[in-house]
PDB file of C-alpha atoms in Angstrom:
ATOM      1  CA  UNK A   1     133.944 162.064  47.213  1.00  0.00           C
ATOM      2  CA  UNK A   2     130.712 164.177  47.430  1.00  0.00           C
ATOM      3  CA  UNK A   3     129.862 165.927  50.870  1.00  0.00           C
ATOM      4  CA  UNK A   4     126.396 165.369  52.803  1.00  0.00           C
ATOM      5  CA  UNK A   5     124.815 168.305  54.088  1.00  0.00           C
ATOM      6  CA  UNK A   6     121.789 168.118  56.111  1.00  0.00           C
ATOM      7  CA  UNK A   7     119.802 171.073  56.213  1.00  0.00           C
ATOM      8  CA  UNK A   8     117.816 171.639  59.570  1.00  0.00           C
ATOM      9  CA  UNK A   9     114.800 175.024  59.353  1.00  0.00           C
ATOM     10  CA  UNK A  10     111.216 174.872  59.964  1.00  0.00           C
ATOM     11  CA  UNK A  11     111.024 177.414  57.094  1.00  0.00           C
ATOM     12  CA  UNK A  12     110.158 175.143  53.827  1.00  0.00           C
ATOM     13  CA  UNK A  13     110.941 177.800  51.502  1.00  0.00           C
ATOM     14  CA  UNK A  14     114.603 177.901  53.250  1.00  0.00           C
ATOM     15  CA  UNK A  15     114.529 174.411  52.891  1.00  0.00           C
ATOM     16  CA  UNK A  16     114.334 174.027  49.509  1.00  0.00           C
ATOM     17  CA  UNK A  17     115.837 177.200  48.043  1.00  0.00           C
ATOM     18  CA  UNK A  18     119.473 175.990  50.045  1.00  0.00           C
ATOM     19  CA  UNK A  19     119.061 172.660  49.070  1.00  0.00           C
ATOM     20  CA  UNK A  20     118.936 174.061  45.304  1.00  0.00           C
ATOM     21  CA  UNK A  21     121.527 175.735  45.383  1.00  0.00           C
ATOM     22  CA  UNK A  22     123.909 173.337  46.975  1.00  0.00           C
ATOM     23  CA  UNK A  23     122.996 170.296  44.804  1.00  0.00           C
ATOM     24  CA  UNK A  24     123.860 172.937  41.985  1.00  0.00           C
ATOM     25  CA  UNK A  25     127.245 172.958  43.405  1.00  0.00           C
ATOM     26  CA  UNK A  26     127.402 169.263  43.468  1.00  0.00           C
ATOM     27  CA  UNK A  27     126.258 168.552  47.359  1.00  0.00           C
ATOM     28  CA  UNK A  28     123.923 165.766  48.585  1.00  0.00           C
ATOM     29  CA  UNK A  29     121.778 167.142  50.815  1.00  0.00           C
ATOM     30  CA  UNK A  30     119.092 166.044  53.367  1.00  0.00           C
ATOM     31  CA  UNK A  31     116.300 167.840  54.469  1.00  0.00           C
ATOM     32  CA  UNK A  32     114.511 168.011  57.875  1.00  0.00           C
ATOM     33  CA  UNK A  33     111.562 170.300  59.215  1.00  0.00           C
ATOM     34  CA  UNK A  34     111.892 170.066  63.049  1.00  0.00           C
ATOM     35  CA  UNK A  35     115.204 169.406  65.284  1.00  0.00           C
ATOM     36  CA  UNK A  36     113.625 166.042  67.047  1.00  0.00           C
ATOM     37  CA  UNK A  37     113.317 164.301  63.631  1.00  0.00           C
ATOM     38  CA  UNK A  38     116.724 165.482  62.429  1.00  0.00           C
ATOM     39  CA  UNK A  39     118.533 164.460  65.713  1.00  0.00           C
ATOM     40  CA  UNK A  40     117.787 160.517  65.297  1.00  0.00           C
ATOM     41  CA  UNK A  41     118.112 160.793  61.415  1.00  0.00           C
ATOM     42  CA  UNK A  42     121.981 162.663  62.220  1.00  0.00           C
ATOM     43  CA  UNK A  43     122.913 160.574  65.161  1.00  0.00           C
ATOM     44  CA  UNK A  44     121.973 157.093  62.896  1.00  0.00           C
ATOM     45  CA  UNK A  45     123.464 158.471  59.574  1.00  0.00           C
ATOM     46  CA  UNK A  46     125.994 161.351  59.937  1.00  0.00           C
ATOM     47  CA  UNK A  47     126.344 163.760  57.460  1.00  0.00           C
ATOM     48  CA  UNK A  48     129.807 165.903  56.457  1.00  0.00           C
ATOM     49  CA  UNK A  49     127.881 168.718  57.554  1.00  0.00           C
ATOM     50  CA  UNK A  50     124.877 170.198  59.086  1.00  0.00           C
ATOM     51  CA  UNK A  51     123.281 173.307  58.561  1.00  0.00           C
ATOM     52  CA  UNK A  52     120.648 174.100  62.013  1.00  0.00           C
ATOM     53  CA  UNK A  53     118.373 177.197  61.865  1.00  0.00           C
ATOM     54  CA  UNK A  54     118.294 178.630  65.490  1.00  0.00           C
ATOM     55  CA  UNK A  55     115.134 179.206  66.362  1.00  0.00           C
ATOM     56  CA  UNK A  56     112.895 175.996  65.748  1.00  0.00           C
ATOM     57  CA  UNK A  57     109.821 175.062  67.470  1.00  0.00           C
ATOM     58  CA  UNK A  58     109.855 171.389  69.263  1.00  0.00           C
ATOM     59  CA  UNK A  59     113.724 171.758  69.641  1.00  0.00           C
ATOM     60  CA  UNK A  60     115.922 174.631  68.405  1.00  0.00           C
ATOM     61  CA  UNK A  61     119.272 174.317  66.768  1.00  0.00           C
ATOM     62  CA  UNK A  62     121.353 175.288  70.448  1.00  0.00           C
ATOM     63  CA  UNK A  63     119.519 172.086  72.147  1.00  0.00           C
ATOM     64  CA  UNK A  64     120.279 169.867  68.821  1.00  0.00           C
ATOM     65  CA  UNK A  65     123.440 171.261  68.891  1.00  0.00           C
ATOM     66  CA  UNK A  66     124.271 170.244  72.505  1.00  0.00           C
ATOM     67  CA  UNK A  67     122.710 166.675  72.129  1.00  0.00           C
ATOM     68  CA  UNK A  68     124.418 165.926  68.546  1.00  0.00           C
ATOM     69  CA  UNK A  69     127.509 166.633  70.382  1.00  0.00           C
ATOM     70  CA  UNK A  70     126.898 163.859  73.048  1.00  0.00           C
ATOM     71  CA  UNK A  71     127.380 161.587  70.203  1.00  0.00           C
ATOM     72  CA  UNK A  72     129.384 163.437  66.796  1.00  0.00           C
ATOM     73  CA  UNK A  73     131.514 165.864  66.186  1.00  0.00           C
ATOM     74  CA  UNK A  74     130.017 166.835  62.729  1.00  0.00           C
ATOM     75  CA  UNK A  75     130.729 170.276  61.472  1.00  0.00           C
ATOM     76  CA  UNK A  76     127.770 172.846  62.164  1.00  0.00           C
ATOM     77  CA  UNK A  77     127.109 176.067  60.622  1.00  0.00           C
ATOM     78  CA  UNK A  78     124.097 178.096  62.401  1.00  0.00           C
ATOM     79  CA  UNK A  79     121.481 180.313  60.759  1.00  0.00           C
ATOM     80  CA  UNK A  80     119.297 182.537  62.855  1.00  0.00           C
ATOM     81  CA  UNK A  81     116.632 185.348  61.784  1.00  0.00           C
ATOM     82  CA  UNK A  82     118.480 187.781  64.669  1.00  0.00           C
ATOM     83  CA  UNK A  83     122.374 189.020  64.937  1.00  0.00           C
ATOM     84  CA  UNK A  84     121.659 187.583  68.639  1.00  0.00           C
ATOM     85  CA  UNK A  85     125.415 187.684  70.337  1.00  0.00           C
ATOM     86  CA  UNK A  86     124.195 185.725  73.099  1.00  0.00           C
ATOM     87  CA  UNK A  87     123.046 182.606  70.674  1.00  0.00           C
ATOM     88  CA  UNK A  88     126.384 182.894  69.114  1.00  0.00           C
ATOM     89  CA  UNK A  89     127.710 182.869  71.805  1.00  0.00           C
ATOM     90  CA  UNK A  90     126.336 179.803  73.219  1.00  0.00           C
ATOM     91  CA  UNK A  91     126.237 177.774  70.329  1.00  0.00           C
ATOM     92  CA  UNK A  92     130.556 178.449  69.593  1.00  0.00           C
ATOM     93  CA  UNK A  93     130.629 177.418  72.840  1.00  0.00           C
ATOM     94  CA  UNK A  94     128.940 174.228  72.154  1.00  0.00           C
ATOM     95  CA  UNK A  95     130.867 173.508  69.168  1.00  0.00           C
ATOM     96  CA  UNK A  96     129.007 175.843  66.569  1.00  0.00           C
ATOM     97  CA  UNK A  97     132.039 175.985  63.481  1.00  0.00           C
ATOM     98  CA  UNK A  98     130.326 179.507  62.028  1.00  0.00           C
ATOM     99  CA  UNK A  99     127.035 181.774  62.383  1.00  0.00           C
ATOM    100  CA  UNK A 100     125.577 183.235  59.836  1.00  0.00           C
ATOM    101  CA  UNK A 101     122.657 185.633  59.678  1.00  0.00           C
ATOM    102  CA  UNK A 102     119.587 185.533  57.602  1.00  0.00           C
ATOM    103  CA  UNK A 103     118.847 186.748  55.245  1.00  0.00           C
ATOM    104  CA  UNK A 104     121.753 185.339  53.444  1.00  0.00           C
ATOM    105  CA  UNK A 105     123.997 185.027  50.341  1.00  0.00           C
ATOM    106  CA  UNK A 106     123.717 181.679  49.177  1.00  0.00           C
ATOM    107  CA  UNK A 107     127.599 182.479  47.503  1.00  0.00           C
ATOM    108  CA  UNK A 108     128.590 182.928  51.514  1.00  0.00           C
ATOM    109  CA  UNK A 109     126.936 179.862  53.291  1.00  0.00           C
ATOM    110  CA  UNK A 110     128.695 177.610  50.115  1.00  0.00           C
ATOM    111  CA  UNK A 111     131.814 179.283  50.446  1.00  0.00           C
ATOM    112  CA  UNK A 112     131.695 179.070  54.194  1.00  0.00           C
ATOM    113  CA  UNK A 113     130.945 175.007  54.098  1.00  0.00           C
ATOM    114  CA  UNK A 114     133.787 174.647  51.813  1.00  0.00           C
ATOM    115  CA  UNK A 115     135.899 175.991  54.021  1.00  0.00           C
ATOM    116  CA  UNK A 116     135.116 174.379  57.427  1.00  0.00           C
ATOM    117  CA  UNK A 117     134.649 171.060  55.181  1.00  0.00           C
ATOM    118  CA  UNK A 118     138.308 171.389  54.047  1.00  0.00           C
ATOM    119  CA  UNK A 119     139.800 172.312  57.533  1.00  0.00           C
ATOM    120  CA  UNK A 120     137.940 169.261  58.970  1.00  0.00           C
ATOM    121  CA  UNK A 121     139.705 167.512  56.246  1.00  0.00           C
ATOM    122  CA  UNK A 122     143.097 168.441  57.201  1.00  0.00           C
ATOM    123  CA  UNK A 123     142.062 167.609  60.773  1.00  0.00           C
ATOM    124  CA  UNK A 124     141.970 164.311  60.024  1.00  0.00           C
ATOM    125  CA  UNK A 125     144.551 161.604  61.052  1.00  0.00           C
ATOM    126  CA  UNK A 126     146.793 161.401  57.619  1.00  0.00           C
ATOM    127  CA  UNK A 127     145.710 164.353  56.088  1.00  0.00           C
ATOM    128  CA  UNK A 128     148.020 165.738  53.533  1.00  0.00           C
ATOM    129  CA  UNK A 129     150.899 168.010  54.448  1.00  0.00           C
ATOM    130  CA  UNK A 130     149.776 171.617  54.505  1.00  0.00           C
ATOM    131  CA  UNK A 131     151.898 173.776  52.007  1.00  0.00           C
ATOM    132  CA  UNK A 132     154.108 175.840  53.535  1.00  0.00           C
ATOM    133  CA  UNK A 133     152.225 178.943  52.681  1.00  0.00           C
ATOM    134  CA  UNK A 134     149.519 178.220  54.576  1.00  0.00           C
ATOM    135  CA  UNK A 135     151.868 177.040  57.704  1.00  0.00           C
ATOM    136  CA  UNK A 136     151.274 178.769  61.102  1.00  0.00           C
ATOM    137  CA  UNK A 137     151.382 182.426  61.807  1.00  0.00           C
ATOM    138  CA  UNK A 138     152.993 184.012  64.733  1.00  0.00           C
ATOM    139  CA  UNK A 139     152.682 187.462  66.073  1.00  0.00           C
ATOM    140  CA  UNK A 140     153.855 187.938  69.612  1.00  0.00           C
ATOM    141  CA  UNK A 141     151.155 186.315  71.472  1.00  0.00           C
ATOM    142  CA  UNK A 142     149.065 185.052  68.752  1.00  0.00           C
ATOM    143  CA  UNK A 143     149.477 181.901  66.731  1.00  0.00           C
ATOM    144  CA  UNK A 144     146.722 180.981  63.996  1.00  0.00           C
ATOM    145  CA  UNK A 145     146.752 178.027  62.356  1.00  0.00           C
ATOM    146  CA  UNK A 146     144.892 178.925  59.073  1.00  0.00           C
ATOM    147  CA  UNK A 147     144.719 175.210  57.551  1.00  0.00           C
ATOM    148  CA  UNK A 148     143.154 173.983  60.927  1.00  0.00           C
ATOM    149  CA  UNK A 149     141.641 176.879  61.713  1.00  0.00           C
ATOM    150  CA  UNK A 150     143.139 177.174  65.503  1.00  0.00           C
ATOM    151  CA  UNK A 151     144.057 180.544  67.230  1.00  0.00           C
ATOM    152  CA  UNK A 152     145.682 181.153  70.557  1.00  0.00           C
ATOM    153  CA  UNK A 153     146.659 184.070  72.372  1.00  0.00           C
ATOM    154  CA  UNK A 154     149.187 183.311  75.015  1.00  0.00           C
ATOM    155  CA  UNK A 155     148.715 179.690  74.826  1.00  0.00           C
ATOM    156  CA  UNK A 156     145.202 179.652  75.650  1.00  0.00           C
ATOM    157  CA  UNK A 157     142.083 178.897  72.890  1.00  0.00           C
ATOM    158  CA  UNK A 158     140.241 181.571  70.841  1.00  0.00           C
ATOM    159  CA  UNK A 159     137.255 180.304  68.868  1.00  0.00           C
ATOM    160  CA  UNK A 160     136.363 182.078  66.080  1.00  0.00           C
ATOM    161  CA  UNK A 161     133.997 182.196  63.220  1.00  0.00           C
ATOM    162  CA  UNK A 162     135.298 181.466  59.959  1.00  0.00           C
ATOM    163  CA  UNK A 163     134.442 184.952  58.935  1.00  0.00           C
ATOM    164  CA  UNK A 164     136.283 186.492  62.041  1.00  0.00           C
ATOM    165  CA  UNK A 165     139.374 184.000  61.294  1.00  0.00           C
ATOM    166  CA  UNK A 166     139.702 185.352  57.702  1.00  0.00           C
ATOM    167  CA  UNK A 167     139.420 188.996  58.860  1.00  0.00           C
ATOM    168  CA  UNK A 168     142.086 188.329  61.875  1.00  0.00           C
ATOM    169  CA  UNK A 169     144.191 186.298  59.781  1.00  0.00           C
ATOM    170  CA  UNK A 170     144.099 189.438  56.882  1.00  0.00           C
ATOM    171  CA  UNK A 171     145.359 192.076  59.329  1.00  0.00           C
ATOM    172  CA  UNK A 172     147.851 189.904  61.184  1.00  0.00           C
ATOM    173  CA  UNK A 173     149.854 188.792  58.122  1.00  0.00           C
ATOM    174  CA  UNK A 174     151.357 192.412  58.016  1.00  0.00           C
ATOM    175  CA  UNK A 175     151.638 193.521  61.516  1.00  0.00           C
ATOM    176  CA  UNK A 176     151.550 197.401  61.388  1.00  0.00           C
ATOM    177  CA  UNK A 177     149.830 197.889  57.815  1.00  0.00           C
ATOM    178  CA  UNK A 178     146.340 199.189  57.698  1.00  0.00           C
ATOM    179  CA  UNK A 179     144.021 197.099  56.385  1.00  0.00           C
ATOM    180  CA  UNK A 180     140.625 199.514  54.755  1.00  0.00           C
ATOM    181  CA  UNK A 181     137.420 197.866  55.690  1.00  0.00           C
ATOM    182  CA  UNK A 182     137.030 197.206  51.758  1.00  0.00           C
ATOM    183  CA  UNK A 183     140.412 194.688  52.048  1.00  0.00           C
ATOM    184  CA  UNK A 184     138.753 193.202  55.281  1.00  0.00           C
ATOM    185  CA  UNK A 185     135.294 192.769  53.050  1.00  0.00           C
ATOM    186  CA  UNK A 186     136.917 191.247  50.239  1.00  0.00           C
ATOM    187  CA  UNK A 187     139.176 188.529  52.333  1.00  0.00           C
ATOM    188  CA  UNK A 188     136.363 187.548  54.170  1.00  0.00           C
ATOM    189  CA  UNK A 189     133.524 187.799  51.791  1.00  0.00           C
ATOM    190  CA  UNK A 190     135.256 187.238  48.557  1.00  0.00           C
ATOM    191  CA  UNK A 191     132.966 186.601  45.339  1.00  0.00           C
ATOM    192  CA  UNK A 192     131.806 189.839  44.849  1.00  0.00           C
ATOM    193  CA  UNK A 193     129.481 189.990  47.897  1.00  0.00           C
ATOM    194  CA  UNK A 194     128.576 193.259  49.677  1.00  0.00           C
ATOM    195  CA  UNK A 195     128.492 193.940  52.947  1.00  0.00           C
ATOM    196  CA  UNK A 196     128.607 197.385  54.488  1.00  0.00           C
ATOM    197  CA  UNK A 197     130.898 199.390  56.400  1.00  0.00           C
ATOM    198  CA  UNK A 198     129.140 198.434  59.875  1.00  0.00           C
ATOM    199  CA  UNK A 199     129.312 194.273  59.318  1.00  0.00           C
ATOM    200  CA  UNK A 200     132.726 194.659  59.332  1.00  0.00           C
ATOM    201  CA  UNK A 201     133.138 196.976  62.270  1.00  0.00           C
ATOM    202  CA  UNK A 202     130.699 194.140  64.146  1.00  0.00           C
ATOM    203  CA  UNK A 203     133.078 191.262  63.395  1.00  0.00           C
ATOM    204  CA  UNK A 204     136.406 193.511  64.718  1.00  0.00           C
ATOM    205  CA  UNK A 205     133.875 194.187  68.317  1.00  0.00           C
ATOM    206  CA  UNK A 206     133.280 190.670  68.373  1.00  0.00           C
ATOM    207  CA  UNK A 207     136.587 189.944  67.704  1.00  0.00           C
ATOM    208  CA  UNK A 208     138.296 191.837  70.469  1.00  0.00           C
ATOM    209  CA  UNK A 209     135.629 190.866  72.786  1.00  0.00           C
ATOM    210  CA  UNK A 210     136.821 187.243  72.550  1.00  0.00           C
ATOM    211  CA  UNK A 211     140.314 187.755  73.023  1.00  0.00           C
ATOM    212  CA  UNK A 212     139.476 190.089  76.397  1.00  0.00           C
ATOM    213  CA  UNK A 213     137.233 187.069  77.631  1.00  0.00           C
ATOM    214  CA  UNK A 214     140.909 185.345  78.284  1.00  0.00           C
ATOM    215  CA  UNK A 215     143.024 188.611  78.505  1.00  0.00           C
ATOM    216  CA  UNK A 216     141.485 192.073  79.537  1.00  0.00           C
ATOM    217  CA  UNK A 217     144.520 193.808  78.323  1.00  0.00           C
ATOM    218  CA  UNK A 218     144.056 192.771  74.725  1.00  0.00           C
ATOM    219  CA  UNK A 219     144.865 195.750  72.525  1.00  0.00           C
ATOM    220  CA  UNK A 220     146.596 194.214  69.482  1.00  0.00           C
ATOM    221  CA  UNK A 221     144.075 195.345  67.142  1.00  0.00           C
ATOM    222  CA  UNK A 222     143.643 198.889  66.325  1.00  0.00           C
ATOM    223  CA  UNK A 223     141.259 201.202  64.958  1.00  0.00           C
ATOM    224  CA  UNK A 224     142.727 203.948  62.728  1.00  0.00           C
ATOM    225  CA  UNK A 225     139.987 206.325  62.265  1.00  0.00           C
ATOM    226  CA  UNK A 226     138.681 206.858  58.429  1.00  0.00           C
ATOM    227  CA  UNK A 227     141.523 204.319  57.325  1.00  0.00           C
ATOM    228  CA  UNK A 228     140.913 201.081  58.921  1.00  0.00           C
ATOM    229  CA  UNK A 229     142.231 198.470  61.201  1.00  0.00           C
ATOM    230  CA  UNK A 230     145.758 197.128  61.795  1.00  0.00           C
ATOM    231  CA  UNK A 231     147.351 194.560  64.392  1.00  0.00           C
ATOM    232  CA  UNK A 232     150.113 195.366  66.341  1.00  0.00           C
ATOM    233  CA  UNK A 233     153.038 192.945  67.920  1.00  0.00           C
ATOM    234  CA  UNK A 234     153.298 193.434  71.067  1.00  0.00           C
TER     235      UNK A 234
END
C-alpha cells in the first residue's frame, strides 16, 4: 500500500523540490503553504505522515503539532532553518518522531520516513512478529526496543530521534568496544551521506543530556579521546 505524506513549509521551492523527490520514490504526497490550511485538511483526511517546517507564519509547525495531537497520532518529522535545541525540544515533547535540519539530504529525510513509517507499522495491533535479530536490547539499565523504537533507562522513558536511536543503538550492541565517529556516521546516516566530525559529537551531547533529564548520574556513554565513543554496563 502506498504511504501519504503531507508536506507542511511556507517555502514553495521546499515544497516542490521534496515532493519530487518522494513521488520518485513512490510516495503520494500533499502539499500545504501555511499550518491553518494544513490543520483542517490533516485532521479531515490523515495522512501516514507529515512533514511540518518549524517556523511558519499564521501558525508554526510546534502549534500544529500540539493541535494535530488533540485529534491524531500521525507520525511527524520536523524541519527547521536553525539547530534550535529548545524547538526540539518542545516539539519531542509534543510528539515530534525526528528533527531534521535544513538544509537537508533528500537521501536522509526518505530514509528517515521509512523508518518511523515501518516502526509505526509494527506498532500496530497484529503487526508481524519482529525477527529475533531485531528483538530487545539490554544493557544494565537500558532497554531499546529497535523495531518499536522505545528506550528506557531504569524503567523510565527516553525519547529519542531516530538519528540518536541508531547512534545509541550502534554503541550499545557491544558494550565496551569503541565505536570511531566514522562507524557512528555510517549507522546513522547510511547511503553515502557526509556529515562531519562535530554532527556527530552534537547527537552524543544531546544524547546524554536526555538520559540526565531522568538520571543526573548518567555516565554510560564515554568519550575516548581521538578514538571515539563506547557504552559501558554499569
Amino acid at each position: 500500500m502506498t504511504a501519504t505524506i503531507a508536506l507542511v513549509d511556507d517555502d514553495r521551492n521546499i515544497l516542490t523540490s521534496v515532493s519530487i523527490a518522494l513521488q520518485a520514490e513512490g510516495f503520494v504526497t500533499r502539499i500545504y503553504s501555511d499550518g491553518e490550511t494544513a490543520l483542517k485538511a490533516l485532521i479531515e483526511n490523515p495522512p501516514d505522515l507529515a512533514i511540518f517546517d518549524i517556523k511558519m507564519p499564521r501558525m508554526d509547525g510546534l502549534e500544529l503539532l500540539r493541535r494535530l495531537r488533540e485529534k491524531l497520532a500521525t507520525p511527524v518529522i520536523f524541519l527547521t532553518s536553525k539547530d534550535d535545541e529548545l524547538d526540539e525540544a518542545l516539539g519531542l515533547a509534543m510528539g515530534a518522531d525526528d528533527y531534521i535540519a535544513k538544509p537537508f539530504s533528500q537521501r536522509l529525510l526518505i530514509a528517515r520516513i521509512r523508518a518511523i513509517l515501518r516502526r509505526a507499522e509494527l506498532a500496530q495491533p497484529g503487526a508481524a512478529d519482529v525477527p529475533e535479530s531485531q528483538g530487545p536490547i539490554e544493557r544494565g539499565r537500558l532497554t531499546m526496543d529497535p523495531a518499536r523504537h522505545r528506550v528506557t533507562w531504569g524503567e523510565q522513558n527516553v525519547t529519542l530521534t531516530v538519528t540518536e536511536f541508531l547512534i545509541l543503538e550502534t554503541l550499545a550492541q557491544r558494550p565496551g568496544i569503541v565505536k570511531t565517529r566514522n562507524q557512528l556516521m555510517d549507522a546513522a546516516y547510511q547511503d553515502d551521506i557526509y556529515v562531519d566530525d562535530r554532527t556527530i559529537d552534537s547527537h552524543i551531547k544531546r544524547v546524554r543530556r536526555k538520559f540526565r533529564e531522568i538520571d543526573p548520574e548518567f555516565d554510560a556513554i564515554e568519550t575516548l579521546y581521538g578514538a571515539g565513543y563506547r557504552f559501558s554496563e554499569e
